[in-house]
XYZ file of C-alpha atoms in Angstrom:
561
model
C 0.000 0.000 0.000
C 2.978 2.416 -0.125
C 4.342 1.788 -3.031
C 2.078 4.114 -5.339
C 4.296 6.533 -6.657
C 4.542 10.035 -7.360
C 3.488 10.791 -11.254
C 7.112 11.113 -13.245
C 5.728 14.065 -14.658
C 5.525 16.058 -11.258
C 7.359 19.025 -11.995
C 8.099 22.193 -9.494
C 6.404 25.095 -8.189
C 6.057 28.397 -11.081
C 4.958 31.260 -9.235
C 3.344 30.819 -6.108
C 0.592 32.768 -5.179
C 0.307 33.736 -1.868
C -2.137 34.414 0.706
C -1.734 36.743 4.026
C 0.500 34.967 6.292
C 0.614 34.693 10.239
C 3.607 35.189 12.300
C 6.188 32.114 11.141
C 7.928 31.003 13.571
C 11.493 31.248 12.116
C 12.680 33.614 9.171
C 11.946 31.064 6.136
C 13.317 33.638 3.372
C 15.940 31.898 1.015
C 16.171 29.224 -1.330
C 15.083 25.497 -0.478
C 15.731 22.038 -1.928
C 12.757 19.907 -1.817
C 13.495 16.126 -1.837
C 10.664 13.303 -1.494
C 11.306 10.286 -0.224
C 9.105 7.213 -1.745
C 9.811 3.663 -0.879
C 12.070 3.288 -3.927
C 13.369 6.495 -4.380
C 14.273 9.681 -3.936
C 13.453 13.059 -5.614
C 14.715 16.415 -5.863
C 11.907 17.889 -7.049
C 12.871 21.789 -6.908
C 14.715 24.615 -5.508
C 11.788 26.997 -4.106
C 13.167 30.436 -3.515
C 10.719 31.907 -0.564
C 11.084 35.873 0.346
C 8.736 38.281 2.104
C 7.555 41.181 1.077
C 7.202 44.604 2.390
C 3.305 44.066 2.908
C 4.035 40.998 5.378
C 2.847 38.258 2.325
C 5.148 35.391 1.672
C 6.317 34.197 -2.177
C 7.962 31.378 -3.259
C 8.978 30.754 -7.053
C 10.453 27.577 -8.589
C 14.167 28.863 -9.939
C 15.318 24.941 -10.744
C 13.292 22.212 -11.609
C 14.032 18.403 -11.188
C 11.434 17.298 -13.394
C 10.135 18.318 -16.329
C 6.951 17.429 -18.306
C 4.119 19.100 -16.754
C 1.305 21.488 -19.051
C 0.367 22.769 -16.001
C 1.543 23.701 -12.447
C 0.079 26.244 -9.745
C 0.013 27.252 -6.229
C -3.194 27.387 -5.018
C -2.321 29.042 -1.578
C 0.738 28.921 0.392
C 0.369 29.459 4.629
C 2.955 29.975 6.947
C 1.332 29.386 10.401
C 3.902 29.472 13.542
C 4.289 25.722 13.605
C 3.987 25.115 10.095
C 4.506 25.769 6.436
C 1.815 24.246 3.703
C 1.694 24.995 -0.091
C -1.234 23.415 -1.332
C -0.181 22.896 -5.667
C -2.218 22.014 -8.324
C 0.214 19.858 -10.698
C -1.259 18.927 -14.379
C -4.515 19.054 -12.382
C -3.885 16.717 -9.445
C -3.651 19.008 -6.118
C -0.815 17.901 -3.848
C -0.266 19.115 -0.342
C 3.242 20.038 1.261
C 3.665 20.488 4.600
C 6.285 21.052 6.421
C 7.177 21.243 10.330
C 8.568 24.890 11.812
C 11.193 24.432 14.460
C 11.110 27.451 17.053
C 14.721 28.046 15.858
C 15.938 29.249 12.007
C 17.068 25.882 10.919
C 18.897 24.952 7.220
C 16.512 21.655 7.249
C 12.979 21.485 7.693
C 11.131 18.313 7.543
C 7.824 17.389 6.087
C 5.524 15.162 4.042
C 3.806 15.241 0.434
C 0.281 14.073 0.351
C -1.795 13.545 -3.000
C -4.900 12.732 -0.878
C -5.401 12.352 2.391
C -4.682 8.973 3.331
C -1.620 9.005 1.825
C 1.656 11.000 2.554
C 5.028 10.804 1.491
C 7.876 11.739 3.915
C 9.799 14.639 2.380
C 12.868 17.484 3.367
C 13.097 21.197 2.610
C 16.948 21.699 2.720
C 18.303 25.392 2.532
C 20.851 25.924 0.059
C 22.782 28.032 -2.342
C 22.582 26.455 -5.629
C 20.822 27.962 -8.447
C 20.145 24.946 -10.392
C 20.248 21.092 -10.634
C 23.096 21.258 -13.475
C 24.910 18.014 -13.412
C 22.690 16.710 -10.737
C 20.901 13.187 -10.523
C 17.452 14.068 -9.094
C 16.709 10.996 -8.543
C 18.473 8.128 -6.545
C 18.219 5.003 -4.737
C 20.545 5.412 -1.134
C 21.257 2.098 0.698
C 18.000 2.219 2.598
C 15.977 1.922 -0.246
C 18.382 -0.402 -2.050
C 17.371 -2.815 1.855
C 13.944 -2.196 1.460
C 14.002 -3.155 -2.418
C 15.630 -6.000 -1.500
C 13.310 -7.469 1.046
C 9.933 -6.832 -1.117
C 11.580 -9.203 -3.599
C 12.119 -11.746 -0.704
C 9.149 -14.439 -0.841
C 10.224 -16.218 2.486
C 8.749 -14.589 5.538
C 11.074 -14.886 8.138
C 13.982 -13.799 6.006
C 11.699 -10.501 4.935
C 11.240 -9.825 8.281
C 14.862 -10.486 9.091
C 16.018 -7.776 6.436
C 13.347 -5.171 7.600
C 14.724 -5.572 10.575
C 17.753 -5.223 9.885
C 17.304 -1.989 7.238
C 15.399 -0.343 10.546
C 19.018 -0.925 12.790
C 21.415 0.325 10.065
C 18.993 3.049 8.390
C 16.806 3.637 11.150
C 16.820 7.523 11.080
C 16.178 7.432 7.106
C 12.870 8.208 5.727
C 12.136 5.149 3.703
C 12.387 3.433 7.519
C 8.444 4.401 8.249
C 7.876 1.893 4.851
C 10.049 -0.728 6.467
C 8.257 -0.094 10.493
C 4.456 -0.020 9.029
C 5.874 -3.371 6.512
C 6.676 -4.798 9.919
C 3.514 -4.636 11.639
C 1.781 -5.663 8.039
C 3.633 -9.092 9.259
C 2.879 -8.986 12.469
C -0.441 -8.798 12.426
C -0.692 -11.925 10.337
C 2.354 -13.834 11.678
C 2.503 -12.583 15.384
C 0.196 -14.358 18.157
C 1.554 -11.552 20.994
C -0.751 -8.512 20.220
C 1.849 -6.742 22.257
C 4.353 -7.289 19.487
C 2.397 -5.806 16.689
C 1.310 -2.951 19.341
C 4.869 -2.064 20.269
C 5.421 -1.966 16.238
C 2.687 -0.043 15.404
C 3.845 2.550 17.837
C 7.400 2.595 17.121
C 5.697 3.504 12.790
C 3.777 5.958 14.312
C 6.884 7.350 16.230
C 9.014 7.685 13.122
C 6.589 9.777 11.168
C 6.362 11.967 14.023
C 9.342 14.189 12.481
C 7.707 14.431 9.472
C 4.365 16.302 10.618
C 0.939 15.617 11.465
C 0.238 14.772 7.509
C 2.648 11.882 8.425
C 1.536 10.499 10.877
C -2.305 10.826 9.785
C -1.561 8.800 6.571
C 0.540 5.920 8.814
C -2.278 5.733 11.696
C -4.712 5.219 8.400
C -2.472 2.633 6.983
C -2.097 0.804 10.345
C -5.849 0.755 11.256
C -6.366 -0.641 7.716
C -3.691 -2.931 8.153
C -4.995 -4.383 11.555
C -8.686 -3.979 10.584
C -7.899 -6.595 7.752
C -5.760 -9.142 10.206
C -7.857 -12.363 12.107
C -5.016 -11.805 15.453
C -4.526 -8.263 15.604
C -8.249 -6.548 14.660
C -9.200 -5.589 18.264
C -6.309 -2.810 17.734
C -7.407 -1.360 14.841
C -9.804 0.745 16.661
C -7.035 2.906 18.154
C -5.405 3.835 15.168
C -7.891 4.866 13.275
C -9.050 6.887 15.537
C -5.953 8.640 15.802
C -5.953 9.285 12.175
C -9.726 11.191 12.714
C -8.620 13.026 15.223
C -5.773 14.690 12.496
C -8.765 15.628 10.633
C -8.928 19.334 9.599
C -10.712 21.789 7.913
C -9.141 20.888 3.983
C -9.878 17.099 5.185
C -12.695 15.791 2.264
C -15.973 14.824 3.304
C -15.285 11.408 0.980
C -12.517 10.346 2.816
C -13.842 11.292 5.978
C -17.029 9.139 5.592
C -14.174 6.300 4.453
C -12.688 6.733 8.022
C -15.914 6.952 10.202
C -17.422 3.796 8.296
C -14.098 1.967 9.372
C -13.609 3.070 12.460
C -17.160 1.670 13.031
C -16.227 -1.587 12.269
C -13.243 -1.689 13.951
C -15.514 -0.285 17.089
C -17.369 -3.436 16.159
C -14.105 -5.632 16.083
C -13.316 -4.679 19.261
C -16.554 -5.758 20.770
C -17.993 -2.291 21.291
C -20.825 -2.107 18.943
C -22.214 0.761 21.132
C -19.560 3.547 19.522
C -20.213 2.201 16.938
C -23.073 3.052 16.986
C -23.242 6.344 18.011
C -21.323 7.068 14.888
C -24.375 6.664 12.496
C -25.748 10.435 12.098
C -22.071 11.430 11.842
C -21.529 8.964 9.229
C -24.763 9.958 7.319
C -24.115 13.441 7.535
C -21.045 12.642 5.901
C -22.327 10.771 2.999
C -25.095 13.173 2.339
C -22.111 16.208 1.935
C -19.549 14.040 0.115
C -22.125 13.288 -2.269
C -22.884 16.953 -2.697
C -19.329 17.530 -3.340
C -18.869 14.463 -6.283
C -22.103 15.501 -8.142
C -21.098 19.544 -8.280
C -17.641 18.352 -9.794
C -18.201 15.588 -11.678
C -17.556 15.413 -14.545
C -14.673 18.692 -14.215
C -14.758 19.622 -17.640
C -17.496 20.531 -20.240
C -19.961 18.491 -22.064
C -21.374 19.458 -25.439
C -24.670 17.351 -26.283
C -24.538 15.749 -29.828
C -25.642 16.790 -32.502
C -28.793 14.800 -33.268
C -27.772 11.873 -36.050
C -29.321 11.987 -39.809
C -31.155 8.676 -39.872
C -32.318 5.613 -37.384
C -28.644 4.224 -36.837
C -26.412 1.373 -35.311
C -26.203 1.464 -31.819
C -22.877 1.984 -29.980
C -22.406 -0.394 -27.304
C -19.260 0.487 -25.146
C -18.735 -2.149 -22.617
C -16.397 -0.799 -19.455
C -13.954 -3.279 -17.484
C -13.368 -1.345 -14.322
C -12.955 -1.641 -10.291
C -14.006 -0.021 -7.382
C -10.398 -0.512 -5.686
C -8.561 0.370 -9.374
C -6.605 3.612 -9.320
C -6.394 4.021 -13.367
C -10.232 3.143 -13.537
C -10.966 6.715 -12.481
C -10.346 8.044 -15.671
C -12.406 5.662 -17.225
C -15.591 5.497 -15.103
C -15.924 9.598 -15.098
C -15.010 9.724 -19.097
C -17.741 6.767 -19.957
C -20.247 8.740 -17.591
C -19.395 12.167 -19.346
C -20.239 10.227 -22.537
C -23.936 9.431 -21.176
C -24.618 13.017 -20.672
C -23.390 13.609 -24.612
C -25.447 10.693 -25.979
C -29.342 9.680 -26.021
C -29.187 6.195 -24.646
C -30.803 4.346 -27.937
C -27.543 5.738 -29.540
C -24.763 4.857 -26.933
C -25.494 1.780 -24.705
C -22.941 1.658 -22.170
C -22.268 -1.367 -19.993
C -19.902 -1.148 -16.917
C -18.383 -4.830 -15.925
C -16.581 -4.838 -12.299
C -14.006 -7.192 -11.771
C -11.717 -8.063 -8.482
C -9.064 -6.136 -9.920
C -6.794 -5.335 -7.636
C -9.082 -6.598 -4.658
C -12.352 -7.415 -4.002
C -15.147 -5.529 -5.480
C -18.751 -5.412 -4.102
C -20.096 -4.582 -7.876
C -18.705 -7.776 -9.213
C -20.463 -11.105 -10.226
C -20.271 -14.188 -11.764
C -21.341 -12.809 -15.270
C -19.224 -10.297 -14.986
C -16.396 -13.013 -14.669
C -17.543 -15.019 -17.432
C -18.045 -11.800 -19.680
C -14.013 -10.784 -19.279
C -12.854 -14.271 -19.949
C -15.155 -14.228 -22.979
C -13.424 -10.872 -24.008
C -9.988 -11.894 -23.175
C -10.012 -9.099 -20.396
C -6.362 -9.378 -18.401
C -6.816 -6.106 -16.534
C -8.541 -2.846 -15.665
C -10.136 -0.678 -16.927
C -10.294 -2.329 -20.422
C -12.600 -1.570 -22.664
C -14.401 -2.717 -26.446
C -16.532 -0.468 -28.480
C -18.786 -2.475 -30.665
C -16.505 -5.635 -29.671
C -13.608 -4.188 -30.359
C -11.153 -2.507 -28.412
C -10.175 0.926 -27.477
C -7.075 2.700 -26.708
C -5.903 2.690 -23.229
C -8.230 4.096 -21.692
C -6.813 4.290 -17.708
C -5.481 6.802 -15.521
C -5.688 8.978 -12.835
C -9.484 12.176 -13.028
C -7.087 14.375 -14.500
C -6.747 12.672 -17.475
C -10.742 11.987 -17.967
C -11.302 14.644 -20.271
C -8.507 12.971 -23.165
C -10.043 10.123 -22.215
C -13.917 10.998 -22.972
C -12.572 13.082 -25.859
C -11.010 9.330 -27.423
C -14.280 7.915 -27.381
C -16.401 10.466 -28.814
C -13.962 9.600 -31.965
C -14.652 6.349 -31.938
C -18.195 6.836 -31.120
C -18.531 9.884 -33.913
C -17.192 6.824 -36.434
C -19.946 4.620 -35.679
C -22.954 6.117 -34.767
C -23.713 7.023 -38.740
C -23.881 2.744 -39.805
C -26.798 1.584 -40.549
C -28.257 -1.153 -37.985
C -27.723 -4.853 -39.426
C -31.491 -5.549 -38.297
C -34.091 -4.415 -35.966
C -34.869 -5.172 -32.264
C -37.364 -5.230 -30.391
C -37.472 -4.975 -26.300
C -40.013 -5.077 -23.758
C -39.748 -5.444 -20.089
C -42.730 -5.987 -17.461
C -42.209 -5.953 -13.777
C -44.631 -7.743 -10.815
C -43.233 -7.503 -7.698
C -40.124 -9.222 -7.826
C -41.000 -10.854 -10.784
C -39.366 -9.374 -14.365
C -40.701 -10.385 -17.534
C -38.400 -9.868 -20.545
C -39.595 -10.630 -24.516
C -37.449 -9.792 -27.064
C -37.796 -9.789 -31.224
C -35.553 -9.650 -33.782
C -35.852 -9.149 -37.382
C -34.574 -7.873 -40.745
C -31.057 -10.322 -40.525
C -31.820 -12.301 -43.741
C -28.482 -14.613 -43.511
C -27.084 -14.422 -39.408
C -23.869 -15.297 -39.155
C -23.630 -18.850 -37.890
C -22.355 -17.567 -34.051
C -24.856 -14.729 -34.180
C -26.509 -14.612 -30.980
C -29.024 -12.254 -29.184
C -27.821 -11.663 -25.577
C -30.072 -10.343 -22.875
C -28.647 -7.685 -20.504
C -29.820 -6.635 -16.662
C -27.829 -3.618 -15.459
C -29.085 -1.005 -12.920
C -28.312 2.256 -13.966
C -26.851 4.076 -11.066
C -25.903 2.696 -7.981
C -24.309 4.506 -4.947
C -21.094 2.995 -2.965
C -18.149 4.638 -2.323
C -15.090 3.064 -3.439
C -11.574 3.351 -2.480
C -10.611 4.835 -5.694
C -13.228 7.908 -5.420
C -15.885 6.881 -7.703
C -19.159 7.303 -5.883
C -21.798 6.512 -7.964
C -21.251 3.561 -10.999
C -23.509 3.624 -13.809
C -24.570 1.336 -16.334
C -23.542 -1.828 -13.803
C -24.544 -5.212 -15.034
C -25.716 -7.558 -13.131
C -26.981 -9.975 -15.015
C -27.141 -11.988 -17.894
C -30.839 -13.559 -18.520
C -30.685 -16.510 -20.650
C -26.943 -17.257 -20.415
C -23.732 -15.411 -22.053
C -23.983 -18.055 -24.745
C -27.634 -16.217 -25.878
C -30.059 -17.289 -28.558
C -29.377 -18.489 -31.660
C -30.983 -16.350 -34.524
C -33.450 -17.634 -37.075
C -33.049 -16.150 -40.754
C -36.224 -13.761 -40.435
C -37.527 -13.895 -36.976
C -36.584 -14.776 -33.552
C -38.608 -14.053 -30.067
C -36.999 -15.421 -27.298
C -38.775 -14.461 -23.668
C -36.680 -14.633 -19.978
C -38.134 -14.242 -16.576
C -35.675 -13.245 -13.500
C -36.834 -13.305 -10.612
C -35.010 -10.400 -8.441
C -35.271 -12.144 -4.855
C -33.573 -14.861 -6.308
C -30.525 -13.147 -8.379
C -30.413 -10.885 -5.183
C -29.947 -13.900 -2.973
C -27.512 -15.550 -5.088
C -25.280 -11.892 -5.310
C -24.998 -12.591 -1.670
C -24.077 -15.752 -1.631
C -21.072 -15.120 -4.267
C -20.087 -12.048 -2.378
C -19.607 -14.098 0.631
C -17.595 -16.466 -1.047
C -15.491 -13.917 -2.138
C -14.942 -12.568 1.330
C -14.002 -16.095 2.440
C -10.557 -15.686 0.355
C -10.226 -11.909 0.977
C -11.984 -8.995 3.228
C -13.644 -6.199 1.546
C -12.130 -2.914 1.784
C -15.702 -2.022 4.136
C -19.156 -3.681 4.977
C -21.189 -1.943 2.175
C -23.373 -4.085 -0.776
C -24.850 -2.686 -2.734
C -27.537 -4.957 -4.130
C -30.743 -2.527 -3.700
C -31.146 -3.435 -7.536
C -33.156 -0.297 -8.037
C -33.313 1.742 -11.722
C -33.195 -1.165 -13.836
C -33.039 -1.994 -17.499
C -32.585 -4.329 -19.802
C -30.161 -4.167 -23.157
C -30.551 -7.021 -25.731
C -27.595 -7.283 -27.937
C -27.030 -9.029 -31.296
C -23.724 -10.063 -31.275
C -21.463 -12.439 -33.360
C -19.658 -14.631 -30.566
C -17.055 -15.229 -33.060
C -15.664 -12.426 -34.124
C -17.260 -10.530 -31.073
C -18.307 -7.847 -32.819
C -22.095 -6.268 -31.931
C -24.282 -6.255 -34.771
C -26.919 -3.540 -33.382
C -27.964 -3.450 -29.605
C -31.479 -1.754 -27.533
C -32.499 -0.945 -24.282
C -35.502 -0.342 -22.471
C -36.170 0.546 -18.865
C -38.146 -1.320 -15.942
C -41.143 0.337 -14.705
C -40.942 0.852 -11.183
C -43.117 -1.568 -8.693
C-alpha cells in the first residue's frame, strides 16, 4: 500500500501565489531544496526560492526544476502558520499538499511530508541551500536504505523478509524510507505474530518515526495501520485505536469522501473490538457525511465541459461500449468519469454503455459471476479495459485528470460509428410484478445471421451509490446480469422471439451468496453491498460470438413496482 508513486511528470512550483500569512515562527526567506522520499526512491523535485515582502505576504517561485513534463503547475495558496509551512499545488490538475514542520529556531533543514490525498503522505525534506540549479545533478536516486527495502519486497520467504526489515530499521533507522520498512513490519505482524503486544509495540514505534515528518505523516501511517490491523484475524481488536488517531488529524481541507471512508471503518473496527455501542453512536455522523460528500462528487463531476450531440441523420447502429473497471482500481478513475461524461453527450438508444466490475486489484462489491464469465469471454487481463462495438479501445486508464482525453477518445470512436446503418431491428419489452421481471425480445430484418450470431439479454441497474476506495461514488450502467446465459439465442433467418423471466429475490440472494464467497478468500475494503437493484433496465444485444463484434444493440427501462 505504499508503493504508489509520485506521477514522473511532477514538476516544481512556477509562481506561487500567496495568501496573508501569520507570524512564522522562524525567518523562512531563502532558497530550499525539496526532496521526497518514496519507498524506492528519492526526488529532488525543486529549488523553491521563498522571500517576504514589504506588505508581510510570503512568495515562493520555482528557480530549478528536477522534473520536467508538466502542461500545467500552480500554487493554489501557500500558509505559513507558527508551527507550520503548507503549499497546497495544483500539478497537471492533481492538487498535492506540502507540509512542512517549523522548528522554534531558524534551521537549514525542515522536515515534512507530500500528500496527493489524504490517506496518503510521502515523507519529504526542505533543505536550505545556495545552488541555483540542478546542473549536473541526478534528481533521482536510490541510497542504501531503499536499495534494503528493495531487497526485502523481492524476498518471498517470511522470516527472512522480516529479518532484512529488521535489519534496514538498525542500520537506516533515522532514514525516511524506515516508516515503509516499520508499518511493513507490523503488516507481518499482524498476520504472523500471536503476541498482540508485538504488533502494538510496532505499530507505535511507525507511528513514532513519522512523528518528524508532521501531522500529515503520521495521519496517513495511523490510516495505513488501522487498515492494516482492521484486515488481520489476530490483531483486529487494535485497529480501533489507530484509526481513531488518524480522525482526530482531521482538519478543515480534510474531504468529506474520505472522511465518511474513516468513520465507516472506524465503526467496524468499534465493532471488532466488541464495542458495537460507539459504533453506533457514529451513524448520524456517518450519514451526515455521505449526504455532503455526495454533494461535493455531483457539483464536480464530470470537471470539464460536455457538449450534447448533434442529433444523427437517420435511425442508426447502436454503440455499445462495454467498461472493465474496479471499485479498488486507481487508473479506472479516468475511465468510469469519461464513460459517464459520454452518457450526458449521448441519447441512450444511440450509446449503450455497460460497466463490468471485476476483483481487480481486490475485491469488489459490484462484481459477479457474469461479470467473470463476460471478461474471460473478451480476453479481459486487466482494468479498466474496454471494447466499443466488440472491439477494443485505446488505453483508456489513468488517474481524473486525465478523464477529459479520455472521454474526448471515445467520442472519436463513437462519432465513427454512430452514422452505420443497424444490421437488423430489435425489439425490447420489459414488465415488472413484484419481484418478478418479464423480458420478450424480437428480432428481425437479418436475412443470412452469421452462424455464431446470438441475441444476448442484458440486466444492469443504472446508477448505484457505494463509495469506493478509488473515489468513484456513484457507478452507472452496472450489469448484473445476464438472462438466458452469455452463450444467448441463436438467430433464425427472419424472426426470432426469445422471452426470460428473472426473478429479483432470487438473483439478489444468489449476489450474496457469491459475495460471501469472495470474502471467504479476501476482506472487503468495508461492509457496504450494494444490491438494492433499483433503476433497472434491460439491453438485448445481437452479437457475433465469433468475431465478437455487436451487430446492433437496444435498451428499455423497468417500470418501477
Amino acid at each position: 500500500m505504499y508503493r504508489r508513486m509520485l506521477p514522473l511528470a511532477l514538476a516544481c512550483l512556477v509562481g506561487l501565489t500567496v495568501q496573508p500569512a501569520l507570524q512564522a515562527a522562524q525567518d523562512l526567506t531563502g532558497t530550499w531544496k525539496l526532496t521526497v522520499y518514496f519507498p524506492t526512491s528519492e526526488m529532488d523535485l525543486c529549488l523553491l526560492k521563498i522571500i517576504r515582502e514589504d506588505n508581510q505576504q510570503w512568495r515562493a517561485t520555482v528557480i530549478a526544476r528536477g522534473l520536467q513534463g508538466v502542461e500545467r503547475l500552480t500554487a493554489e495558496k501557500i500558509e505559513v502558520l507558527p508551527d507550520r509551512l503548507k503549499i497546497v499545488l495544483d500539478v497537471g490538475g492533481e492538487t498535492f499538499v506540502m507540509t512542512a514542520r517549523l522548528p522554534d529556531a531558524k534551521s537549514t533543514k525542515l522536515y515534512a511530508s507530500l500528500t496527493r490525498r489524504a490517506d496518503l503522505a510521502w515523507p519529504a525534506i526542505l533543505e536550505r541551500t545556495e545552488a541555483n540549479d540542478f546542473a549536473g545533478q541526478k534528481t533521482t536516486r536510490q541510497s542504501a536504505a531503499h536499495e534494503a527495502y528493495i531487497k526485502a519486497g523481492r524476498t518471498a520467504n517470511v522470516e527472512q523478509q522480516r529479518d532484512l526489515l529488521r535489519e534496514l530499521l538498525k542500520q537506516h533507522g533515522d532514514h525516511p524510507v524506515a516508516i515503509y520498512a516499520a508499518v511493513r513490519l507490523v503488516d507481518h505482524a499482524a498476520d504472523y505474530e500471536d503476541d498482540r503486544k508485538i504488533t502494538q509495540t510496532l505499530a507505535q514505534d511507525s507511528l513514532q518515526r513519522a512523528e518528524i515528518f508532521g501531522r500529515d505523516m503520521v495521519r496517513s501511517v495511523a490510516w495505513q495501520l488501522g487498515q492494516i490491523l482492521l484486515q488481520s484475524a489476530k490483531a483486529r481488536a487494535l485497529a480501533a485505536s489507530y484509526i481513531q488517531k488518524a480522525v482526530e488529524l482531521f482538519d478543515a481541507d480534510t474531504p468529506a469522501d474520505f472522511q465518511e471512508r474513516a468513520y465507516k471503518a472506524l465503526a467496524k473496527a468499534y465493532r471488532a473490538a466488541g464495542e458495537p455501542q460507539r459504533a453506533e453512536a457514529l451513524t448520524a455522523k456517518i450519514a451526515e457525511l455521505e449526504k455532503q460528500a455526495d454533494t461535493e462528487y455531483r457539483r464536480k463531476m464530470p470537471p470539464f465541459k460536455i457538449t450534447p450531440a448533434q442529433p444523427r441523420d437517420a435511425e442508426g447502429r447502436a454503440v455499445v461500449l462495454e467498461l472493465f473497471t474496479g471499485t479498488q482500481c486507481p487508473p479506472c478513475v479516468a475511465a468510469d468519469v469519461a464513460c459517464d461524461a459520454i452518457a450526458q453527450t449521448y441519447p441512450t438508444s444511440e450509446v449503450i454503455l455497460l460497466q463490468y466490475h471485476l476483483h481487480i486489484p481486490g475485491p469488489d462489491p459490484l462484481t459477479n459471476p457474469e461479470t467473470e464469465r463476460r471478461s474471460e469471454f473478451y480476453g479481459v487481463r486487466g482494468t479498466p479495459t474496454a471494447f466499443l462495438n466488440g472491439k477494443p479501445t485505446p488505453p483508456l486508464g489513468g488517474a481524473l485528470v486525465h478523464a477529459e482525453q479520455r472521454y474526448r477518445t471515445l467520442v472519436k470512436l463513437i462519432e465513427a460509428e454512430r452514422q452505420q446503418k443497424p444490421a437488423c431491428r430489435v425489439q425490447l419489452s420489459a414488465h415488472r410484478q413484484g419481484d418478478q421481471l418479464d423480458i420478450e425480445a424480437t428480432v428481425t430484418g437479418l436475412a443470412n445471421p452469421p452462424e455464431k450470431a446470438r441475441l444476448l439479454l442484458v440486466l444492469v441497474e443504472e446508477e448505484v451509490r457505494y463509495a469506493a476506495p478509488n473515489g468513484i461514488r456513484f457507478h452507472h450502467h452496472v450489469v448484473r446480469a445476464f438472462p438466458g446465459g452469455q452463450q444467448g439465442f441463436a438467430l433464425q433467418k427472419d424472426k426470432t422471439h426469445q422471452k426470460v423471466r428473472v426473478v429479483l429475490s432470487d438473483l439478489r440472494k444468489d449476489l450474496h451468496s457469491y459475495l460471501n464467497r469472495v470474502a471467504d478468500s479476501g476482506p472487503f475494503p468495508d461492509d457496504d453491498r450494494p444490491l438494492e437493484l433499483r433503476k433497472l433496465k434491460v439491453v438485448a444485444l445481437i452479437q457475433d460470438l465469433a468475431t465478437r463484434e455487436i451487430l446492433h444493440a437496444t435498451i428499455t427501462a423497468i417500470p418501477a413496482e
